[in-house]
PDB file of C-alpha atoms in Angstrom:
ATOM      1  CA  MET A   1      -7.688 -18.000 -35.029  1.00  0.00           C
ATOM      2  CA  CYS A   2      -4.824 -21.322 -34.138  1.00  0.00           C
ATOM      3  CA  GLU A   3      -1.793 -20.799 -36.932  1.00  0.00           C
ATOM      4  CA  ASN A   4      -0.700 -23.640 -38.851  1.00  0.00           C
ATOM      5  CA  ASN A   5      -3.075 -26.082 -37.837  1.00  0.00           C
ATOM      6  CA  GLY A   6      -5.724 -25.131 -41.143  1.00  0.00           C
ATOM      7  CA  SER A   7      -8.855 -24.514 -38.820  1.00  0.00           C
ATOM      8  CA  SER A   8     -10.027 -20.905 -37.978  1.00  0.00           C
ATOM      9  CA  PHE A   9     -10.793 -21.992 -34.352  1.00  0.00           C
ATOM     10  CA  PRO A  10      -7.472 -21.042 -31.647  1.00  0.00           C
ATOM     11  CA  CYS A  11      -5.108 -23.667 -30.209  1.00  0.00           C
ATOM     12  CA  SER A  12      -4.127 -23.759 -26.269  1.00  0.00           C
ATOM     13  CA  THR A  13      -0.038 -24.118 -26.253  1.00  0.00           C
ATOM     14  CA  HIS A  14       1.793 -22.946 -23.758  1.00  0.00           C
ATOM     15  CA  ARG A  15       1.622 -19.185 -25.564  1.00  0.00           C
ATOM     16  CA  GLY A  16      -2.098 -19.116 -24.516  1.00  0.00           C
ATOM     17  CA  LEU A  17      -4.833 -19.577 -26.559  1.00  0.00           C
ATOM     18  CA  VAL A  18      -3.451 -18.903 -29.838  1.00  0.00           C
ATOM     19  CA  ILE A  19      -5.198 -16.396 -32.861  1.00  0.00           C
ATOM     20  CA  SER A  20      -3.704 -16.224 -35.987  1.00  0.00           C
ATOM     21  CA  ASP A  21      -2.721 -13.388 -38.323  1.00  0.00           C
ATOM     22  CA  THR A  22      -5.462 -14.275 -40.142  1.00  0.00           C
ATOM     23  CA  TRP A  23      -7.970 -13.835 -38.396  1.00  0.00           C
ATOM     24  CA  PRO A  24     -10.278 -11.829 -39.259  1.00  0.00           C
ATOM     25  CA  GLY A  25     -12.544 -11.058 -35.752  1.00  0.00           C
ATOM     26  CA  TYR A  26     -16.837 -11.644 -35.512  1.00  0.00           C
ATOM     27  CA  ASN A  27     -18.865  -9.343 -37.516  1.00  0.00           C
ATOM     28  CA  LEU A  28     -20.419  -5.803 -34.958  1.00  0.00           C
ATOM     29  CA  ASP A  29     -23.483  -7.236 -36.128  1.00  0.00           C
ATOM     30  CA  VAL A  30     -23.908 -10.530 -33.586  1.00  0.00           C
ATOM     31  CA  PHE A  31     -22.682  -8.749 -30.646  1.00  0.00           C
ATOM     32  CA  SER A  32     -23.974  -6.477 -28.350  1.00  0.00           C
ATOM     33  CA  LEU A  33     -22.178  -2.540 -28.327  1.00  0.00           C
ATOM     34  CA  PRO A  34     -23.053   1.014 -27.037  1.00  0.00           C
ATOM     35  CA  ASN A  35     -24.225   3.095 -30.178  1.00  0.00           C
ATOM     36  CA  HIS A  36     -22.069   5.605 -29.613  1.00  0.00           C
ATOM     37  CA  TYR A  37     -19.231   2.859 -30.539  1.00  0.00           C
ATOM     38  CA  CYS A  38     -19.727   0.883 -33.565  1.00  0.00           C
ATOM     39  CA  GLU A  39     -18.641   2.835 -36.010  1.00  0.00           C
ATOM     40  CA  ASP A  40     -15.411   3.120 -34.443  1.00  0.00           C
ATOM     41  CA  LEU A  41     -14.224  -0.736 -34.042  1.00  0.00           C
ATOM     42  CA  GLU A  42     -13.716  -3.037 -36.945  1.00  0.00           C
ATOM     43  CA  CYS A  43     -15.004  -6.507 -35.316  1.00  0.00           C
ATOM     44  CA  VAL A  44     -15.235  -8.039 -31.935  1.00  0.00           C
ATOM     45  CA  TYR A  45     -11.792 -10.565 -31.269  1.00  0.00           C
ATOM     46  CA  ILE A  46     -12.533 -11.966 -28.878  1.00  0.00           C
ATOM     47  CA  PRO A  47     -16.243 -12.704 -27.082  1.00  0.00           C
ATOM     48  CA  HIS A  48     -16.509 -11.926 -23.305  1.00  0.00           C
ATOM     49  CA  GLY A  49     -17.545 -15.549 -22.950  1.00  0.00           C
ATOM     50  CA  VAL A  50     -14.504 -16.505 -23.879  1.00  0.00           C
ATOM     51  CA  ILE A  51     -12.336 -14.732 -22.081  1.00  0.00           C
ATOM     52  CA  VAL A  52     -14.286 -15.735 -18.661  1.00  0.00           C
ATOM     53  CA  ASP A  53     -13.470 -18.920 -19.588  1.00  0.00           C
ATOM     54  CA  ARG A  54     -10.121 -18.467 -20.398  1.00  0.00           C
ATOM     55  CA  ILE A  55      -9.651 -16.583 -17.600  1.00  0.00           C
ATOM     56  CA  GLU A  56     -11.543 -19.591 -15.156  1.00  0.00           C
ATOM     57  CA  ARG A  57      -8.525 -21.509 -16.620  1.00  0.00           C
ATOM     58  CA  LEU A  58      -5.586 -19.243 -15.737  1.00  0.00           C
ATOM     59  CA  ALA A  59      -6.965 -19.332 -12.033  1.00  0.00           C
ATOM     60  CA  SER A  60      -7.012 -23.115 -11.887  1.00  0.00           C
ATOM     61  CA  ASP A  61      -2.715 -23.184 -13.328  1.00  0.00           C
ATOM     62  CA  ILE A  62      -2.513 -20.921 -10.759  1.00  0.00           C
ATOM     63  CA  MET A  63      -3.821 -22.953  -8.080  1.00  0.00           C
ATOM     64  CA  LYS A  64      -2.471 -25.824  -9.418  1.00  0.00           C
ATOM     65  CA  ASP A  65       1.376 -23.484  -9.032  1.00  0.00           C
ATOM     66  CA  ILE A  66       1.004 -21.851  -6.240  1.00  0.00           C
ATOM     67  CA  GLY A  67      -1.472 -23.209  -3.552  1.00  0.00           C
ATOM     68  CA  ASP A  68      -1.307 -22.844   0.226  1.00  0.00           C
ATOM     69  CA  ASN A  69       0.860 -19.528   0.271  1.00  0.00           C
ATOM     70  CA  HIS A  70      -0.031 -16.309   0.668  1.00  0.00           C
ATOM     71  CA  ILE A  71       0.142 -13.185  -2.830  1.00  0.00           C
ATOM     72  CA  THR A  72       0.509 -10.138  -3.094  1.00  0.00           C
ATOM     73  CA  VAL A  73      -1.175  -9.252  -6.160  1.00  0.00           C
ATOM     74  CA  LEU A  74       0.015  -6.561  -8.495  1.00  0.00           C
ATOM     75  CA  CYS A  75      -2.500  -5.528 -10.006  1.00  0.00           C
ATOM     76  CA  VAL A  76      -0.546  -2.443 -13.613  1.00  0.00           C
ATOM     77  CA  LEU A  77      -3.437  -0.011 -13.895  1.00  0.00           C
ATOM     78  CA  LYS A  78      -5.763   0.763 -15.785  1.00  0.00           C
ATOM     79  CA  GLY A  79      -6.297  -2.037 -17.814  1.00  0.00           C
ATOM     80  CA  GLY A  80      -5.066  -4.698 -16.283  1.00  0.00           C
ATOM     81  CA  TYR A  81      -7.534  -4.139 -13.288  1.00  0.00           C
ATOM     82  CA  LYS A  82     -10.787  -6.168 -14.881  1.00  0.00           C
ATOM     83  CA  PHE A  83      -9.205  -9.096 -16.034  1.00  0.00           C
ATOM     84  CA  CYS A  84      -7.760  -8.975 -12.612  1.00  0.00           C
ATOM     85  CA  ALA A  85     -10.586  -8.685 -10.560  1.00  0.00           C
ATOM     86  CA  ASP A  86     -12.257 -11.287 -12.552  1.00  0.00           C
ATOM     87  CA  LEU A  87      -9.102 -13.605 -12.323  1.00  0.00           C
ATOM     88  CA  VAL A  88      -8.407 -12.967  -8.567  1.00  0.00           C
ATOM     89  CA  GLU A  89     -12.870 -14.628  -8.489  1.00  0.00           C
ATOM     90  CA  HIS A  90     -11.946 -16.985 -10.069  1.00  0.00           C
ATOM     91  CA  ILE A  91      -8.907 -17.967  -7.465  1.00  0.00           C
ATOM     92  CA  LYS A  92     -11.407 -17.065  -5.009  1.00  0.00           C
ATOM     93  CA  ASN A  93     -14.190 -19.032  -6.160  1.00  0.00           C
ATOM     94  CA  LEU A  94     -11.090 -22.072  -6.395  1.00  0.00           C
ATOM     95  CA  SER A  95     -10.055 -22.037  -3.554  1.00  0.00           C
ATOM     96  CA  ARG A  96     -13.032 -22.058  -1.428  1.00  0.00           C
ATOM     97  CA  ASN A  97     -13.670 -25.605  -2.515  1.00  0.00           C
ATOM     98  CA  SER A  98     -10.359 -26.551  -2.569  1.00  0.00           C
ATOM     99  CA  GLU A  99      -7.754 -28.324  -0.010  1.00  0.00           C
ATOM    100  CA  ARG A 100      -4.975 -25.558  -1.226  1.00  0.00           C
ATOM    101  CA  PHE A 101      -5.368 -22.290  -0.607  1.00  0.00           C
ATOM    102  CA  ILE A 102      -5.185 -18.490  -1.490  1.00  0.00           C
ATOM    103  CA  SER A 103      -4.551 -16.045   0.783  1.00  0.00           C
ATOM    104  CA  MET A 104      -4.428 -13.407  -1.468  1.00  0.00           C
ATOM    105  CA  ARG A 105      -3.721  -8.733  -0.974  1.00  0.00           C
ATOM    106  CA  VAL A 106      -4.138  -6.417  -3.798  1.00  0.00           C
ATOM    107  CA  ASP A 107      -1.752  -3.832  -4.744  1.00  0.00           C
ATOM    108  CA  PHE A 108      -2.235  -1.390  -7.683  1.00  0.00           C
ATOM    109  CA  ILE A 109       0.584   0.502  -9.804  1.00  0.00           C
ATOM    110  CA  ARG A 110       0.018   2.751 -13.160  1.00  0.00           C
ATOM    111  CA  LEU A 111       2.740   1.990 -15.652  1.00  0.00           C
ATOM    112  CA  ARG A 112       2.806   4.995 -18.021  1.00  0.00           C
ATOM    113  CA  SER A 113       4.646   4.526 -21.798  1.00  0.00           C
ATOM    114  CA  TYR A 114       1.865   4.552 -24.559  1.00  0.00           C
ATOM    115  CA  CYS A 115       1.313   7.503 -26.585  1.00  0.00           C
ATOM    116  CA  ASN A 116      -2.014   6.719 -29.290  1.00  0.00           C
ATOM    117  CA  ASP A 117      -0.983   3.444 -29.997  1.00  0.00           C
ATOM    118  CA  LYS A 118       2.557   3.195 -29.855  1.00  0.00           C
ATOM    119  CA  SER A 119       4.534   1.824 -27.276  1.00  0.00           C
ATOM    120  CA  THR A 120       7.314   4.635 -26.311  1.00  0.00           C
ATOM    121  CA  GLU A 121      10.726   3.829 -24.537  1.00  0.00           C
ATOM    122  CA  ASP A 122       9.648   6.277 -21.720  1.00  0.00           C
ATOM    123  CA  LEU A 123       8.335   4.101 -18.625  1.00  0.00           C
ATOM    124  CA  GLN A 124       6.882   5.845 -15.860  1.00  0.00           C
ATOM    125  CA  ILE A 125       5.311   4.229 -12.267  1.00  0.00           C
ATOM    126  CA  ILE A 126       2.982   5.656 -10.392  1.00  0.00           C
ATOM    127  CA  GLY A 127       2.514   4.309  -6.857  1.00  0.00           C
ATOM    128  CA  GLU A 128       5.803   2.384  -7.118  1.00  0.00           C
ATOM    129  CA  GLU A 129       5.329   3.119  -2.488  1.00  0.00           C
ATOM    130  CA  GLU A 130       2.687   0.184  -3.500  1.00  0.00           C
ATOM    131  CA  LEU A 131       6.813  -2.064  -4.275  1.00  0.00           C
ATOM    132  CA  SER A 132       8.274  -0.912  -1.700  1.00  0.00           C
ATOM    133  CA  LYS A 133       5.896  -3.345   0.704  1.00  0.00           C
ATOM    134  CA  LEU A 134       6.898  -6.301  -1.246  1.00  0.00           C
ATOM    135  CA  THR A 135      10.392  -7.147  -0.474  1.00  0.00           C
ATOM    136  CA  GLY A 136       9.688 -11.113   1.344  1.00  0.00           C
ATOM    137  CA  LYS A 137       6.355 -12.039  -0.206  1.00  0.00           C
ATOM    138  CA  ASN A 138       5.638 -13.484  -3.514  1.00  0.00           C
ATOM    139  CA  VAL A 139       4.238 -11.921  -5.481  1.00  0.00           C
ATOM    140  CA  LEU A 140       1.571 -12.050  -9.240  1.00  0.00           C
ATOM    141  CA  ILE A 141       1.796  -9.279 -11.338  1.00  0.00           C
ATOM    142  CA  VAL A 142      -1.317  -8.379 -13.351  1.00  0.00           C
ATOM    143  CA  GLU A 143      -1.051  -7.698 -16.261  1.00  0.00           C
ATOM    144  CA  ASP A 144      -3.693  -6.026 -19.282  1.00  0.00           C
ATOM    145  CA  VAL A 145      -0.992  -6.201 -22.753  1.00  0.00           C
ATOM    146  CA  ILE A 146       2.634  -7.236 -23.562  1.00  0.00           C
ATOM    147  CA  GLY A 147       4.221  -6.209 -26.026  1.00  0.00           C
ATOM    148  CA  THR A 148       7.559  -5.433 -27.073  1.00  0.00           C
ATOM    149  CA  GLY A 149       8.603  -7.265 -22.934  1.00  0.00           C
ATOM    150  CA  ARG A 150      10.703  -4.053 -22.652  1.00  0.00           C
ATOM    151  CA  THR A 151       7.712  -2.313 -20.275  1.00  0.00           C
ATOM    152  CA  MET A 152       7.589  -5.747 -18.333  1.00  0.00           C
ATOM    153  CA  LYS A 153      10.880  -6.048 -18.322  1.00  0.00           C
ATOM    154  CA  ALA A 154      11.667  -2.907 -16.897  1.00  0.00           C
ATOM    155  CA  LEU A 155       9.276  -3.161 -14.355  1.00  0.00           C
ATOM    156  CA  LEU A 156      10.521  -6.723 -13.012  1.00  0.00           C
ATOM    157  CA  SER A 157      13.849  -5.749 -13.135  1.00  0.00           C
ATOM    158  CA  HIS A 158      13.069  -2.133 -11.306  1.00  0.00           C
ATOM    159  CA  MET A 159      11.215  -4.663  -8.375  1.00  0.00           C
ATOM    160  CA  GLU A 160      14.524  -6.277  -7.311  1.00  0.00           C
ATOM    161  CA  ASN A 161      15.345  -3.515  -5.602  1.00  0.00           C
ATOM    162  CA  TYR A 162      12.546  -4.328  -2.925  1.00  0.00           C
ATOM    163  CA  ASN A 163      13.846  -8.729  -3.066  1.00  0.00           C
ATOM    164  CA  PRO A 164      11.058  -9.928  -3.481  1.00  0.00           C
ATOM    165  CA  LYS A 165      10.520 -13.502  -2.415  1.00  0.00           C
ATOM    166  CA  MET A 166       9.507 -15.481  -6.309  1.00  0.00           C
ATOM    167  CA  VAL A 167       7.786 -13.336  -8.893  1.00  0.00           C
ATOM    168  CA  LYS A 168       4.778 -14.329 -11.573  1.00  0.00           C
ATOM    169  CA  VAL A 169       3.844 -12.492 -13.944  1.00  0.00           C
ATOM    170  CA  ALA A 170      -0.516 -13.145 -15.553  1.00  0.00           C
ATOM    171  CA  SER A 171      -1.172 -11.592 -19.087  1.00  0.00           C
ATOM    172  CA  LEU A 172      -4.357 -11.436 -20.340  1.00  0.00           C
ATOM    173  CA  LEU A 173      -3.005 -10.785 -24.069  1.00  0.00           C
ATOM    174  CA  VAL A 174       0.922 -11.076 -25.613  1.00  0.00           C
ATOM    175  CA  LYS A 175       1.019  -9.360 -28.640  1.00  0.00           C
ATOM    176  CA  ARG A 176       3.251 -11.403 -31.249  1.00  0.00           C
ATOM    177  CA  SER A 177       5.985  -9.391 -32.705  1.00  0.00           C
ATOM    178  CA  ALA A 178       9.913  -9.461 -33.645  1.00  0.00           C
ATOM    179  CA  GLY A 179      10.752  -6.920 -31.091  1.00  0.00           C
ATOM    180  CA  ASN A 180       9.005  -9.526 -28.513  1.00  0.00           C
ATOM    181  CA  ASN A 181      11.094 -12.528 -28.485  1.00  0.00           C
ATOM    182  CA  THR A 182      12.911 -12.878 -25.514  1.00  0.00           C
ATOM    183  CA  TYR A 183       9.928 -12.429 -22.171  1.00  0.00           C
ATOM    184  CA  SER A 184       6.879 -14.513 -22.190  1.00  0.00           C
ATOM    185  CA  PRO A 185       4.557 -14.134 -18.806  1.00  0.00           C
ATOM    186  CA  ASP A 186       4.598 -17.014 -16.574  1.00  0.00           C
ATOM    187  CA  TYR A 187       0.269 -17.141 -17.691  1.00  0.00           C
ATOM    188  CA  THR A 188      -0.550 -16.316 -20.920  1.00  0.00           C
ATOM    189  CA  GLY A 189      -4.918 -15.863 -22.071  1.00  0.00           C
ATOM    190  CA  PHE A 190      -4.335 -15.046 -25.195  1.00  0.00           C
ATOM    191  CA  GLU A 191      -1.520 -14.239 -27.928  1.00  0.00           C
ATOM    192  CA  ILE A 192      -2.908 -12.142 -30.358  1.00  0.00           C
ATOM    193  CA  PRO A 193      -0.512 -10.672 -33.800  1.00  0.00           C
ATOM    194  CA  ASN A 194       0.957  -6.694 -33.429  1.00  0.00           C
ATOM    195  CA  ILE A 195      -2.583  -5.539 -33.914  1.00  0.00           C
ATOM    196  CA  PHE A 196      -4.364  -2.299 -30.978  1.00  0.00           C
ATOM    197  CA  VAL A 197      -7.331  -3.792 -29.388  1.00  0.00           C
ATOM    198  CA  VAL A 198      -9.803  -1.740 -26.637  1.00  0.00           C
ATOM    199  CA  GLY A 199     -11.914  -3.289 -24.618  1.00  0.00           C
ATOM    200  CA  TYR A 200     -12.115  -5.386 -21.447  1.00  0.00           C
ATOM    201  CA  ALA A 201     -10.903  -2.283 -19.872  1.00  0.00           C
ATOM    202  CA  LEU A 202      -8.269  -1.861 -22.250  1.00  0.00           C
ATOM    203  CA  ASP A 203      -7.863   2.167 -23.979  1.00  0.00           C
ATOM    204  CA  TYR A 204      -7.223   3.900 -26.048  1.00  0.00           C
ATOM    205  CA  ASN A 205      -6.196   7.476 -24.812  1.00  0.00           C
ATOM    206  CA  GLU A 206      -9.414   6.571 -22.450  1.00  0.00           C
ATOM    207  CA  HIS A 207     -12.163   5.437 -24.415  1.00  0.00           C
ATOM    208  CA  PHE A 208     -13.552   2.321 -25.014  1.00  0.00           C
ATOM    209  CA  ARG A 209     -12.612  -0.159 -20.851  1.00  0.00           C
ATOM    210  CA  ASP A 210     -16.432  -0.268 -20.430  1.00  0.00           C
ATOM    211  CA  LEU A 211     -16.421  -2.298 -24.293  1.00  0.00           C
ATOM    212  CA  HIS A 212     -17.370  -6.161 -22.663  1.00  0.00           C
ATOM    213  CA  HIS A 213     -15.069  -8.281 -25.940  1.00  0.00           C
ATOM    214  CA  ILE A 214     -12.048  -7.432 -26.678  1.00  0.00           C
ATOM    215  CA  CYS A 215     -12.343  -5.666 -30.408  1.00  0.00           C
ATOM    216  CA  VAL A 216      -9.619  -4.151 -32.992  1.00  0.00           C
ATOM    217  CA  ILE A 217     -10.076  -0.801 -33.155  1.00  0.00           C
ATOM    218  CA  SER A 218     -10.609   1.368 -36.650  1.00  0.00           C
ATOM    219  CA  ASP A 219      -8.772   4.039 -38.111  1.00  0.00           C
ATOM    220  CA  LYS A 220     -11.710   6.035 -37.654  1.00  0.00           C
ATOM    221  CA  GLY A 221     -11.643   4.996 -33.900  1.00  0.00           C
ATOM    222  CA  LYS A 222      -7.999   6.523 -33.568  1.00  0.00           C
ATOM    223  CA  GLU A 223      -8.669   9.500 -35.333  1.00  0.00           C
ATOM    224  CA  LYS A 224     -11.440  10.264 -33.425  1.00  0.00           C
ATOM    225  CA  TYR A 225     -10.099   9.847 -30.397  1.00  0.00           C
ATOM    226  CA  LYS A 226      -6.273  10.715 -31.071  1.00  0.00           C
ATOM    227  CA  VAL A 227      -4.056  13.085 -28.537  1.00  0.00           C
TER     228      VAL A 227
END
């Protein structure tokens, strides 16, 4: 999966686990998948076990950076809920067994910027009243996917109105694209090509959230579930 190292395996950098443009994913036949989705997927792109192990390392990095603080975790729904839940649980487990301690509360917002598989210019913030609670707080935003970066930059700009003390961003996935060269989150799980993936709570028009693995949706799946 790693770019420019002659290997099919992922490499770890400050950009997270980098998956190359040529990574074909895993054959669907070697994983357990819901039968009703099998014809709608091309491959298993990131297996569930790899996701969980990577999140555990992100939790460790966050503990090292911002331990001994009270943190407000701002989960971006809906796609971020699974990542957020697992990340918070790992941080709690590390905190229980560490001399450092992170006290956390979790709030939720929703951002809307996609139509089918395309990002749009419009950003809608649902649950904006939660942002008013962030004044003077240390905030960890937990997002599922950062694509062009426009949505996250717009959210961060909007949050400045509420004067948080500190803001960090953790994203499970960051997509490489020509338009995303000016923003990188503080914590990245995986850097992937600019492809549309589903599973592990990531959806396509509210479908596929129940997949344990991150998968590539097929053209047939896009057509079947488009709105």
